[in-house]
Coordinates of C-alpha atoms (C1' of nucleotides) in Angstrom, one line a residue:
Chain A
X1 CA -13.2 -2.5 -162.0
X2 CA -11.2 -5.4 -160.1
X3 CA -12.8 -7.8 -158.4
X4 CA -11.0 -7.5 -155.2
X5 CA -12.6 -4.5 -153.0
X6 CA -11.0 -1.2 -152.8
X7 CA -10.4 -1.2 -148.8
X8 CA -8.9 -4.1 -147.4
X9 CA -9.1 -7.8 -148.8
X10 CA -8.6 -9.9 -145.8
X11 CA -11.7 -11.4 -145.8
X12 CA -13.8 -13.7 -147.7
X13 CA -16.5 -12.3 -149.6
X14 CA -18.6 -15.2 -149.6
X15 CA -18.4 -15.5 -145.8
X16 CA -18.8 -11.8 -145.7
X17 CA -21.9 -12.1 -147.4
X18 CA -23.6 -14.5 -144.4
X19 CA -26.4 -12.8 -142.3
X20 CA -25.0 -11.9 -138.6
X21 CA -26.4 -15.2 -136.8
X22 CA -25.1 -17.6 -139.4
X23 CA -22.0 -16.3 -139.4
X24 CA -22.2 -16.2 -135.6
X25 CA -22.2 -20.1 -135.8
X26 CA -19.2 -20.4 -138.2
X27 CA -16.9 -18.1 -136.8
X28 CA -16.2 -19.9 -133.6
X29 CA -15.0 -23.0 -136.0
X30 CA -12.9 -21.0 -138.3
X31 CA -8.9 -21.1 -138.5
X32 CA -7.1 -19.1 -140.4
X33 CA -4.1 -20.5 -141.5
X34 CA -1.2 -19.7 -144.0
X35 CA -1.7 -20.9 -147.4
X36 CA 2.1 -21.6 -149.1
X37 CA 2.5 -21.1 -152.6
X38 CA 2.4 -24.6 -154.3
X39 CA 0.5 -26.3 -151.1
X40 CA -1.8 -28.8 -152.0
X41 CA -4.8 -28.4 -150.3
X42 CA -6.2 -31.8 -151.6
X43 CA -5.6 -34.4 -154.2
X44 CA -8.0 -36.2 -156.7
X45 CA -9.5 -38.9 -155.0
X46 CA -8.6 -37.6 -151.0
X47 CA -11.0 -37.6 -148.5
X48 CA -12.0 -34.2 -148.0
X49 CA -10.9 -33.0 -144.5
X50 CA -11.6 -29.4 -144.9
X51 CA -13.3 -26.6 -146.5
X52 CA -11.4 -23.0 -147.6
X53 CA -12.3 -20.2 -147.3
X54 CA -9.1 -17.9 -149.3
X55 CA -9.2 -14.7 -148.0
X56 CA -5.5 -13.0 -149.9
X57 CA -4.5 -16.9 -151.5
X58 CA -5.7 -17.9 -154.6
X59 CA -5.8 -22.1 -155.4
X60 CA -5.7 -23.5 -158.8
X61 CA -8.2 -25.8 -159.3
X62 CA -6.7 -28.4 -161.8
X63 CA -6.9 -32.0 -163.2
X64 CA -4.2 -34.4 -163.7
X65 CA -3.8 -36.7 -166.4
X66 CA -2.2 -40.1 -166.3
X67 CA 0.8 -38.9 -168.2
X68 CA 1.3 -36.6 -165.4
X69 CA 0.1 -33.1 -167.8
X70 CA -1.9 -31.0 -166.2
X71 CA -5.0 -28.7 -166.9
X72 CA -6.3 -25.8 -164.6
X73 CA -9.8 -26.0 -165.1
X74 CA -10.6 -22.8 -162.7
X75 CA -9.4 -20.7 -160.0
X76 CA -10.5 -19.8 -156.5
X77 CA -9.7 -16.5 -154.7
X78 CA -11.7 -14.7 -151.8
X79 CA -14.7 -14.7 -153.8
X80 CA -15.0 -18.5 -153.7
X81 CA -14.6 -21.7 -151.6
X82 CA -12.8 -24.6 -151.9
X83 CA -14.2 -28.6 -151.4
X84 CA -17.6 -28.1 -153.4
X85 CA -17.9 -31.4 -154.3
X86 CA -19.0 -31.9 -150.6
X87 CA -21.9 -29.7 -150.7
X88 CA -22.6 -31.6 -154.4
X89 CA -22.5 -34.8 -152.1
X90 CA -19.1 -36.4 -152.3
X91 CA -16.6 -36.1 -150.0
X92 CA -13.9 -36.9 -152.7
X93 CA -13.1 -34.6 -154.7
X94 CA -12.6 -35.3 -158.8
X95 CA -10.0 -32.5 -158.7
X96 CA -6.2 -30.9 -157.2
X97 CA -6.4 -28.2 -155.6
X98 CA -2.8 -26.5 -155.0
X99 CA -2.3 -22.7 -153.9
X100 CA -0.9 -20.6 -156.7
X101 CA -0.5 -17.2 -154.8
X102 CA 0.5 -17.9 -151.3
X103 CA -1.2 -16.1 -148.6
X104 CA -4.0 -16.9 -146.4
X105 CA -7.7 -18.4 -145.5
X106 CA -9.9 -19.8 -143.7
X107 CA -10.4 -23.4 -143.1
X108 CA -12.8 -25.2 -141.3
X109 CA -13.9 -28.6 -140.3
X110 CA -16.3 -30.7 -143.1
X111 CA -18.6 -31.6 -140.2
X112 CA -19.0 -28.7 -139.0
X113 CA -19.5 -27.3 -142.3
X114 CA -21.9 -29.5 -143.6
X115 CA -24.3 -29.6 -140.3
X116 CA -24.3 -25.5 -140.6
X117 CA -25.1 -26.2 -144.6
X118 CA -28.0 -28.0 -143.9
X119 CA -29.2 -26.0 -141.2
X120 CA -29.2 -22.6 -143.5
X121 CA -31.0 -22.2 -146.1
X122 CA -29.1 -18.6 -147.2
X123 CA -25.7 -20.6 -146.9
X124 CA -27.0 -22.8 -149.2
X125 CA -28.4 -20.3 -151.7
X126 CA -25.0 -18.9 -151.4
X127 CA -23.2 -22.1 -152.0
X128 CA -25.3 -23.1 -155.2
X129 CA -25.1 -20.0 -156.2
X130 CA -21.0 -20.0 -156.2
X131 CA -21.4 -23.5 -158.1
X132 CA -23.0 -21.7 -160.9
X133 CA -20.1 -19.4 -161.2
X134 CA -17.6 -22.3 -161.0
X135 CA -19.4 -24.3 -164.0
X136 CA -19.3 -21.1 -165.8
X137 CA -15.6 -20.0 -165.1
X138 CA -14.7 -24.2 -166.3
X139 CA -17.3 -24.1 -169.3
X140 CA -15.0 -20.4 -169.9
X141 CA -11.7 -22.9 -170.0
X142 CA -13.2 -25.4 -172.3
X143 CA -14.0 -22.5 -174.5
X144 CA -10.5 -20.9 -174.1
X145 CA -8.9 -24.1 -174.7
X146 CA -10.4 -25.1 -177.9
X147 CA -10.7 -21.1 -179.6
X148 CA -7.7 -18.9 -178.2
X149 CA -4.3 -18.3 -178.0
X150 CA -1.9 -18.3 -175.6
X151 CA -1.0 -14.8 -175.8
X152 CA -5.2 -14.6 -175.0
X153 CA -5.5 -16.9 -172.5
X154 CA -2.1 -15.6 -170.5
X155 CA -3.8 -11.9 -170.4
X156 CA -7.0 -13.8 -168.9
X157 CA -4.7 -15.9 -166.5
X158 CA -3.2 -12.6 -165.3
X159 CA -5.8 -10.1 -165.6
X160 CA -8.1 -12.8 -163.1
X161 CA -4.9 -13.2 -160.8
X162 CA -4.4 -9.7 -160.4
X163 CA -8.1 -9.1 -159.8
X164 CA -8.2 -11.1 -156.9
X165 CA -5.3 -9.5 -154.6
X166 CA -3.9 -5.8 -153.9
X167 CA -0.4 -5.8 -156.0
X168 CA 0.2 -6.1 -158.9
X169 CA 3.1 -8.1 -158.8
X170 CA 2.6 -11.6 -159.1
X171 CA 5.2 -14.4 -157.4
X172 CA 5.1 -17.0 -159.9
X173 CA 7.1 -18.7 -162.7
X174 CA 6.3 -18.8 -166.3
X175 CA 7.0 -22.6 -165.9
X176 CA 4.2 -22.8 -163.3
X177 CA 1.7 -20.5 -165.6
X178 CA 2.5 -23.2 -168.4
X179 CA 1.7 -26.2 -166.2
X180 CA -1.6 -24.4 -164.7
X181 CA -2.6 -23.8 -168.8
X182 CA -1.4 -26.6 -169.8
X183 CA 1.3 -25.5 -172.1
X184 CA 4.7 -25.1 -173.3
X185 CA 7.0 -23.3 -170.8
X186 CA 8.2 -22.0 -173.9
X187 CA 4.9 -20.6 -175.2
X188 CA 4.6 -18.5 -172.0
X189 CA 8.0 -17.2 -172.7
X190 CA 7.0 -16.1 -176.1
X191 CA 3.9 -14.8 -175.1
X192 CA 5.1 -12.9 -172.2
X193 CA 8.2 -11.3 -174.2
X194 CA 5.3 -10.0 -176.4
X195 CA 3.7 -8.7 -173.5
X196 CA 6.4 -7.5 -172.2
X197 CA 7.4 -5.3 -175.5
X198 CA 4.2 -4.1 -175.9
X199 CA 4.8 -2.5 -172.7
X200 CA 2.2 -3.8 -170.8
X201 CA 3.7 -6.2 -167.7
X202 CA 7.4 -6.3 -167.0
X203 CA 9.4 -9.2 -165.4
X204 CA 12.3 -11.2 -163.6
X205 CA 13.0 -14.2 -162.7
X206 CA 9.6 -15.6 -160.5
X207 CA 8.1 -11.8 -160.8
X208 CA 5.5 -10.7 -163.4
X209 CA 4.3 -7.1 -162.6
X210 CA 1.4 -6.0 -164.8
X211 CA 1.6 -2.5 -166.0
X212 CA -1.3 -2.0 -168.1
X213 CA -4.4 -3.7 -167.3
X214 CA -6.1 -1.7 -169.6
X215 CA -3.6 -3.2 -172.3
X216 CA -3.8 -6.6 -171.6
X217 CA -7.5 -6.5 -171.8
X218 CA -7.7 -5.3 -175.4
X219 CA -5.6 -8.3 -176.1
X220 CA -7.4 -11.2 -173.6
X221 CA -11.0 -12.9 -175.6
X222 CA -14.1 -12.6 -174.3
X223 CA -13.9 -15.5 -171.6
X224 CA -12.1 -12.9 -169.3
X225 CA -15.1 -10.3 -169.3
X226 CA -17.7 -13.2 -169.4
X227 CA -15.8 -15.0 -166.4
X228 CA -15.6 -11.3 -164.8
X229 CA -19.4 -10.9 -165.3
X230 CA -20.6 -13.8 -163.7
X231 CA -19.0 -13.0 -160.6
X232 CA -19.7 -9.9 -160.2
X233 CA -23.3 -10.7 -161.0
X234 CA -22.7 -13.0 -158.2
X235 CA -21.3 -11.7 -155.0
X236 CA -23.5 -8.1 -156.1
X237 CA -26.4 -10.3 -155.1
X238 CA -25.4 -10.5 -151.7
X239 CA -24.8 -7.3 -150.2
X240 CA -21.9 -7.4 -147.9
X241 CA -23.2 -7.6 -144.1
X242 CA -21.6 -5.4 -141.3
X243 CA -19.3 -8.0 -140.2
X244 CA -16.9 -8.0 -142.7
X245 CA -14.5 -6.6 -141.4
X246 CA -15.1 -8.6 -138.6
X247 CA -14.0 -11.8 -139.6
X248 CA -11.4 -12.4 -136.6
X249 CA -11.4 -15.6 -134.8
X250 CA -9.6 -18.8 -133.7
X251 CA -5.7 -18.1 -134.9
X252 CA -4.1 -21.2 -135.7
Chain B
X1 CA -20.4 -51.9 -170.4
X2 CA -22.8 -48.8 -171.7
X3 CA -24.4 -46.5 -169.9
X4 CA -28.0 -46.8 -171.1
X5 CA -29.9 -49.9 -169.4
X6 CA -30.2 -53.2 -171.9
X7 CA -33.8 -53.1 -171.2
X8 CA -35.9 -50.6 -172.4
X9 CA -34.6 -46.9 -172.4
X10 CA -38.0 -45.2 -172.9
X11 CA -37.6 -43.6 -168.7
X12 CA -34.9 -41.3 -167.4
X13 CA -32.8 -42.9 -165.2
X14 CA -32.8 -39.6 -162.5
X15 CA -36.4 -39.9 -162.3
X16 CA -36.2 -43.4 -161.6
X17 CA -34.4 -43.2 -159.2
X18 CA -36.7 -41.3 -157.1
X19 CA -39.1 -43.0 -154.4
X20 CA -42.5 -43.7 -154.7
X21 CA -43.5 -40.6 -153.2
X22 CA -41.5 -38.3 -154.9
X23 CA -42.2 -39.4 -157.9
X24 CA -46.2 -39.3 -157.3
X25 CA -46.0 -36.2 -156.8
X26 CA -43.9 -34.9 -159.9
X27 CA -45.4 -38.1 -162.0
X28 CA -48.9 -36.2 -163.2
X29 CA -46.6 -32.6 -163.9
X30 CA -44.9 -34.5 -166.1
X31 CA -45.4 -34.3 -169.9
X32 CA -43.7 -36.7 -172.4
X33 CA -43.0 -34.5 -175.7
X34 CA -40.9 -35.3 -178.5
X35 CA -37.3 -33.6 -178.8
X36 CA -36.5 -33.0 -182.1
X37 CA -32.9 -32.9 -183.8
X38 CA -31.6 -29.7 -183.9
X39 CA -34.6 -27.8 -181.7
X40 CA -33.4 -25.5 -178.8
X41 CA -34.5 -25.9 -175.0
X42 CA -32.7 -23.2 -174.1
X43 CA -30.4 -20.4 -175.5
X44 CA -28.0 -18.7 -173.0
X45 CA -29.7 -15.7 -171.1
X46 CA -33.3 -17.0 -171.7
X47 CA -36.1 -17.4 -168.8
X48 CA -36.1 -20.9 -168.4
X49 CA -39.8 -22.3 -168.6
X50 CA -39.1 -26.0 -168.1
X51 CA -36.8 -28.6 -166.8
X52 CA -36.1 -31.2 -168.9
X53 CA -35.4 -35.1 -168.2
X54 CA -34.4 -37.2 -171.6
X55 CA -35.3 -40.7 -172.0
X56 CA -34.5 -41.7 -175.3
X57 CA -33.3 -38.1 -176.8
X58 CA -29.8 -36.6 -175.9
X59 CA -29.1 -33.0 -175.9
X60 CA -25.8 -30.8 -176.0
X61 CA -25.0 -27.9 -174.1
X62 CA -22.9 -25.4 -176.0
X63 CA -21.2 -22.3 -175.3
X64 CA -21.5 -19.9 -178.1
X65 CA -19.0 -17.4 -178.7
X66 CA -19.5 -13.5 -179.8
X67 CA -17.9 -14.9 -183.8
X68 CA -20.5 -17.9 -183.5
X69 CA -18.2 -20.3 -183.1
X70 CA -19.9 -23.0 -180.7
X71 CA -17.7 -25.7 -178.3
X72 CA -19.8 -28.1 -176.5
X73 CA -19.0 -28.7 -172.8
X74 CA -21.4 -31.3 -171.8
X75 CA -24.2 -33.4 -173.2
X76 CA -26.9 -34.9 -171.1
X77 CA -29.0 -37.8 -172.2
X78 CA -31.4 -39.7 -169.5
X79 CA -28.8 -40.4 -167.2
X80 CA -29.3 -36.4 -166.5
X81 CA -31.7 -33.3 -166.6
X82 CA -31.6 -30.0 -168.6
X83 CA -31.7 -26.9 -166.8
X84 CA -29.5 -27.4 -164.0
X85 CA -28.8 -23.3 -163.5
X86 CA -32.0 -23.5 -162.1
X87 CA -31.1 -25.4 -158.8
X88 CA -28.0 -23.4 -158.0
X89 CA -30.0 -20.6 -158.3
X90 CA -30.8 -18.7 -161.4
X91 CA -33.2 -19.6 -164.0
X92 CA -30.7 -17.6 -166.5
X93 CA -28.7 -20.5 -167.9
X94 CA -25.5 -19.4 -168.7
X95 CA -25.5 -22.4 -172.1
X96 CA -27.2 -22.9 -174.8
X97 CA -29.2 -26.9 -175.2
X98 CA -29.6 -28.2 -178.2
X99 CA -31.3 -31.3 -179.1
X100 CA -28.3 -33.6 -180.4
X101 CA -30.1 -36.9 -181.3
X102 CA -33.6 -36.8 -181.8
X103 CA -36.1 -38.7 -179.4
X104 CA -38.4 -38.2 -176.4
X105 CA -38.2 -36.6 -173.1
X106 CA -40.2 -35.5 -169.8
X107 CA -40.7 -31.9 -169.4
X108 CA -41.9 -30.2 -166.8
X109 CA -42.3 -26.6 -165.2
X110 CA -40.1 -24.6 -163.4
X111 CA -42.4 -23.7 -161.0
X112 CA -43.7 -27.3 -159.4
X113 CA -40.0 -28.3 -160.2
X114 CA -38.4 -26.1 -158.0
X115 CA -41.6 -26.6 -155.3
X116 CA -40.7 -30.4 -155.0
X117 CA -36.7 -29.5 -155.2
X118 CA -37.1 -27.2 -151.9
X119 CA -39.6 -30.2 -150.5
X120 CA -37.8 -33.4 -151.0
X121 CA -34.4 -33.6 -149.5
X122 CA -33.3 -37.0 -151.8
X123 CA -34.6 -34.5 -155.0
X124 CA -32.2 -32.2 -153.7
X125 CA -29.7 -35.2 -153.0
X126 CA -29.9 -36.2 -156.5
X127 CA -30.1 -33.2 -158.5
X128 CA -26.9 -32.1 -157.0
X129 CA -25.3 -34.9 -156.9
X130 CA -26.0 -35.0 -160.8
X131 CA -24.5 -31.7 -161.2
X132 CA -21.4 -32.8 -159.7
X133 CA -21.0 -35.4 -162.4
X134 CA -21.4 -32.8 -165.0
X135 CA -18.5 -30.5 -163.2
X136 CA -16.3 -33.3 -164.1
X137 CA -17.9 -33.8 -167.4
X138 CA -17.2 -30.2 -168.3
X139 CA -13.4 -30.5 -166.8
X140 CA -12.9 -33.5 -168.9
X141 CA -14.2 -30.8 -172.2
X142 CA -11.7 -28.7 -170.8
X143 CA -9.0 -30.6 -170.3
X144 CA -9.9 -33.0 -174.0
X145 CA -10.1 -29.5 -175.8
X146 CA -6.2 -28.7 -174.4
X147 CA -4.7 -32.2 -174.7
X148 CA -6.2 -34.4 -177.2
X149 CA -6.6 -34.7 -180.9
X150 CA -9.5 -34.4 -182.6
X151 CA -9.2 -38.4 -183.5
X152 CA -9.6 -39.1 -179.6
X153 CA -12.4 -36.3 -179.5
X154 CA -14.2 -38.3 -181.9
X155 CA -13.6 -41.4 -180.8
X156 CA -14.8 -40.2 -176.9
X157 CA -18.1 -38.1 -178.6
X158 CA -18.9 -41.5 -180.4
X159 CA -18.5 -43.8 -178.1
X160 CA -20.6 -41.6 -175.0
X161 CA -23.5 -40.6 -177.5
X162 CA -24.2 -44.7 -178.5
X163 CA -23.7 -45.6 -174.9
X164 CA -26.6 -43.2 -174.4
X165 CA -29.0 -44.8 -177.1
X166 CA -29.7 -48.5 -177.9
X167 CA -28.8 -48.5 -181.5
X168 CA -25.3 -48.0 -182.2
X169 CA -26.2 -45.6 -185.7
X170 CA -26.0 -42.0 -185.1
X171 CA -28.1 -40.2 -187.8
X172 CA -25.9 -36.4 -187.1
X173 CA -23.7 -35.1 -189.9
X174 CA -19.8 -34.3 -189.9
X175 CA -20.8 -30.7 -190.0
X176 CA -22.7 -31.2 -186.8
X177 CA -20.0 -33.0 -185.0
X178 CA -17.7 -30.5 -185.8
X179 CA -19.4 -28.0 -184.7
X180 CA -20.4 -29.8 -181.5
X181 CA -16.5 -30.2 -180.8
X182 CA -15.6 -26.8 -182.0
X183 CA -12.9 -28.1 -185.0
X184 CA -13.4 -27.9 -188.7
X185 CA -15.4 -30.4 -190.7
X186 CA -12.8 -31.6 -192.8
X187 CA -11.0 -32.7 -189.3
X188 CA -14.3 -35.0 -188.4
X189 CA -14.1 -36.1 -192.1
X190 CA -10.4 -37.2 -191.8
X191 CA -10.4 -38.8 -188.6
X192 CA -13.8 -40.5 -189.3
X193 CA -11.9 -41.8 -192.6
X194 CA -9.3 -43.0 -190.5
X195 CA -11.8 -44.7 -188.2
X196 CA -13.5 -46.4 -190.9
X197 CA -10.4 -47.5 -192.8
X198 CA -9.8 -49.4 -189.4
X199 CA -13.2 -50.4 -189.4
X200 CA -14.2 -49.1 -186.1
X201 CA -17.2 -47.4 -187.9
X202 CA -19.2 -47.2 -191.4
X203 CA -20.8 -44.2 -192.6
X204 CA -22.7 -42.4 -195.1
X205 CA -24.7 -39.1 -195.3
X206 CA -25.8 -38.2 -192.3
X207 CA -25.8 -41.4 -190.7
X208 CA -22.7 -43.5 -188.6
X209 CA -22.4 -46.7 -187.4
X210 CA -20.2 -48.0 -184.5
X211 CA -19.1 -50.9 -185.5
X212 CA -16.4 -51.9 -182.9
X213 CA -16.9 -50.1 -180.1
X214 CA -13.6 -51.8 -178.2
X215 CA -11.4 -50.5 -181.1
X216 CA -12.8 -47.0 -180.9
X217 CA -11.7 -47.3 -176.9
X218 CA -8.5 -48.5 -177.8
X219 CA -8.0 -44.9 -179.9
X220 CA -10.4 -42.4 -177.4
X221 CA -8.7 -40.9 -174.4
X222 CA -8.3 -41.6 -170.5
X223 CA -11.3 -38.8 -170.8
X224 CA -14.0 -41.1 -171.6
X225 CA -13.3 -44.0 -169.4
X226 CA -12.7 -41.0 -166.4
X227 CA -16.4 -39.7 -167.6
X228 CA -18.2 -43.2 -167.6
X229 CA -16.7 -43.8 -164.6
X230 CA -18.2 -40.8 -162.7
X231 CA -21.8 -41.2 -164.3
X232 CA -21.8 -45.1 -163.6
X233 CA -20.9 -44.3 -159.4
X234 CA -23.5 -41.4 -159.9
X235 CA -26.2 -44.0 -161.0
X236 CA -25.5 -47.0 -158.8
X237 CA -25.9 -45.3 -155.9
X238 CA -29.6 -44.9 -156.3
X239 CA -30.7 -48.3 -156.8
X240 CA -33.6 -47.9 -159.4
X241 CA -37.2 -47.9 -157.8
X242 CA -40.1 -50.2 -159.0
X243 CA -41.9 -47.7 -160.5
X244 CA -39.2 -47.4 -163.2
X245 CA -41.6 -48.8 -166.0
X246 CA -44.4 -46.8 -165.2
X247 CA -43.5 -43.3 -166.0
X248 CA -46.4 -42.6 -168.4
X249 CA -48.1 -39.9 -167.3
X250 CA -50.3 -37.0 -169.4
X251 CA -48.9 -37.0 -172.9
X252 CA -48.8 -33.8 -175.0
Chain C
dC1 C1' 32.5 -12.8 -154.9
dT2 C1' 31.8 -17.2 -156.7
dC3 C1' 29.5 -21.3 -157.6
dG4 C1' 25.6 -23.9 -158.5
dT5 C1' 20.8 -24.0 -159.4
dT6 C1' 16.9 -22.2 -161.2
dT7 C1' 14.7 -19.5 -164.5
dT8 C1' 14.4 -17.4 -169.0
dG9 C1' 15.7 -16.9 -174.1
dT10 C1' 16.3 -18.9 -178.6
dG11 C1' 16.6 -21.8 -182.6
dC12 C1' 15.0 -25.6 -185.3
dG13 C1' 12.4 -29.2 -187.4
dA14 C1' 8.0 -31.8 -186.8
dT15 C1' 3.1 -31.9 -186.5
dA16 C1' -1.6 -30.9 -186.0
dC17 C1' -4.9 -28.1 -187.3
dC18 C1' -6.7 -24.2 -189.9
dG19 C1' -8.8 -21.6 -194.0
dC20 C1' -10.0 -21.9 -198.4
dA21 C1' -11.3 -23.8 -202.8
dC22 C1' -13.5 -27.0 -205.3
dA23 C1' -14.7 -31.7 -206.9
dG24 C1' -17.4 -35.7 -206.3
dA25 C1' -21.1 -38.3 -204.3
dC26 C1' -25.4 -38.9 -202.4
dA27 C1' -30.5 -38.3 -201.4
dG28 C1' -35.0 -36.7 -201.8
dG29 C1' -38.3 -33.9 -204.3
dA30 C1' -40.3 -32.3 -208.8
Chain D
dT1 C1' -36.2 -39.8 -214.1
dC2 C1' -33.4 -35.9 -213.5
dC3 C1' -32.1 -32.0 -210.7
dT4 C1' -30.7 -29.5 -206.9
dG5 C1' -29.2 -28.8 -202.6
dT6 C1' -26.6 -31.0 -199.1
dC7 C1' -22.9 -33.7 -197.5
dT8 C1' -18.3 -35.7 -197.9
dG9 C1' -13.5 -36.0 -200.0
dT10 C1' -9.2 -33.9 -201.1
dG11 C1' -5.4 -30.8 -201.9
dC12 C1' -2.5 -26.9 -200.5
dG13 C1' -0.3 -23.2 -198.2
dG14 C1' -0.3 -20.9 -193.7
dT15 C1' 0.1 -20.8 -188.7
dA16 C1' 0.3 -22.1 -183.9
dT17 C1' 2.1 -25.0 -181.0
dC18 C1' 5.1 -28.8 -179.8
dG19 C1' 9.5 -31.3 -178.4
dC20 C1' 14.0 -30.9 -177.9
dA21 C1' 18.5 -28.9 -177.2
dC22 C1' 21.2 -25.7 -175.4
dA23 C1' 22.7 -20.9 -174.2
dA24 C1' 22.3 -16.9 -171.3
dA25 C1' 20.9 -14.6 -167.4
dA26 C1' 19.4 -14.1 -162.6
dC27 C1' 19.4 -15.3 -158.0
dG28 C1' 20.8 -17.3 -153.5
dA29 C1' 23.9 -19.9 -150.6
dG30 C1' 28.3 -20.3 -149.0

DNA sequence: CTCGTTTTGTGCGATACCGCACAGACAGGA
DNA sequence: TCCTGTCTGTGCGGTATCGCACAAAACGAG
């Protein structure tokens, strides 16, 4: 069972899950705008401008090290939001965040988010609540980073991306899946040529199209169902309102 | 610099930083108890039944994996509270805390907890604010456990558990380290030979002294001083209150 | 179609860490 | 005091991953 929802994913589920009136306040403020692959939505240290809302993107949320290494400590799709650390109180943020499947979201204005934050108490709940998930999903990639294998934590990197958008092709290069795990270019060409033999993705050049989900799953550890758990656990909670589909407004 | 005050670390420096008020109300919900090394607060899953503040104790909160095998991903010692899942809305913690260095801390229910956390807006300033800190502190985990060898692990678990407690001997054994970081024991016992060769620490059963701190921060990585950095804005912001000294309150 | 750039494949030695086995050293209780 | 269980030291082969170097293949622009 994927994450992403059956009929139509051009919406964000944690906006989606806002009574009527509160999202009546938002809307007018939204934009939705075109998120490129490799955009960087904000740096380490910035001050925050905006808050996403990904409705078919997916951002990599990751921390760079003075050598210039990288780690992805978690991922964002239309389950999530991006620029937490505002609602945790800071306004800059300890993290990158750069889009790592293009597509779109919604952004809108910290003010504006912030003043509707304090106002509602459910878009709080809802916010807290998706922290929870978050600290869980970057406990998951301590866990991951310490215990399993490549080949293991590849599956989970795919199985997650795959989970959170319609196709399953992804538009990415095995040198960018290093850099976002923090390895070898080289291990994720050794790990995918397993994968790949086994019978369960098939690539080219910038393409990785997953054949077997079922496949990759016997061979992904238990971070990926844990990690899968926790947010479905989460946006179950919050039954999807009737404006879902509904979630037209200001077109930048 | 360390963390913990030069004068007197018997309070917890979150409650102290609460105003007058505040803390008159939590102050007689409050019960000092002893936390003893090695006891559970919490396993992952449970009904949490208190929130916990440490003064002088420090506890570690583990991830434990379907094998057993454990990783730590933060610690929290009176710069910080236990139970955190609470305030972002479940009181299912998705960790399990364990008491790391034995000492004392406040405890207090969930239930007048969470009253004063919906009642004071600076609570709710703090606490989340707090949790932000331990965001990055479990990034850091994350991107230590990919990155770093178990020599700068060490040196970083060292150096953040004295800065926590006035003395600088640790009474935990190798086992417990290693278990903590989620490597072998004969890797703590090689790189704590190499430390002590260097004299950076002494050590004997179940006991280690930090004997040059600056050395060990010569070998530890950009991790700790990232970590320190982001508890030490946390706690200057809230300029400690004068009822800092008087936290007694009804003692179990 | 060709050329140049980007991406992927492969080989190799070096290294860090693991898993296991067991020896030695210490500490606290009988 | 000795004894016993716990903790620490050490050796050794196995493995995953790294770092580097370079070859081969794929794609896109001209």
């Amino acid at each position: 069972m994927p994450i992403a929802p059956s009929g139509g994913v051009s919406y964000n589920r944690l906006l989606a899950a806002l009574p009527e009136d509160g999202f009546k306040r938002l809307g007018p403020h939204l934009e939705l705008i075109q998120l490129q692959l490799g955009s960087i939505l904000y740096e380490s240290g910035d001050h925050l401008q905006y808050v996403w809302f990904p409705t078919t993107a997916i951002a990599s949320l990751q921390y760079i090290m003075e050598d210039g290494a990288s780690t992805e400590v978690a991922s964002v799709g239309n389950e999530g939001v991006l620029s937490v650390s505002l609602f945790t109180g800071s306004a800059v943020p300890p993290s990158r965040a750069i889009v790592q499947t293009g597509g779109y979201g919604y952004r809108i204005k910290v003010g504006v988010m912030l003043e509707e934050f304090h106002r509602s108490e459910l878009l709080q709940r809802l916010l807290l609540h998706y922290i929870q998930s978050l600290i869980v999903q970057i406990s998951l990639t301590a866990v991951c980073n310490r215990h399993h294998s490549i080949e293991q934590q590849l599956c989970r990197w795919l199985l997650s991306t795959i989970n959170r958008q319609l196709s399953n092709e992804l538009v990415v290069t095995q040198e960018l899946i290093a850099s976002m795990l923090g390895v070898r270019r080289e291990g994720i060409t050794e790990a995918a040529g397993n994968l790949k033999d086994a019978g369960f993705i098939n690539y080219r050049r910038g393409h990785i199209t997953v054949l077997d989900r079922a496949g990759l799953e016997t061979l992904t550890c238990e971070c990926y169902q844990v990690a899968k758990k926790e947010f479905g656990s989460l946006l179950s909670m919050y039954a999807t309102t009737g404006h879902a589909h509904s979630q037209a407004c200001s077109k930048k």
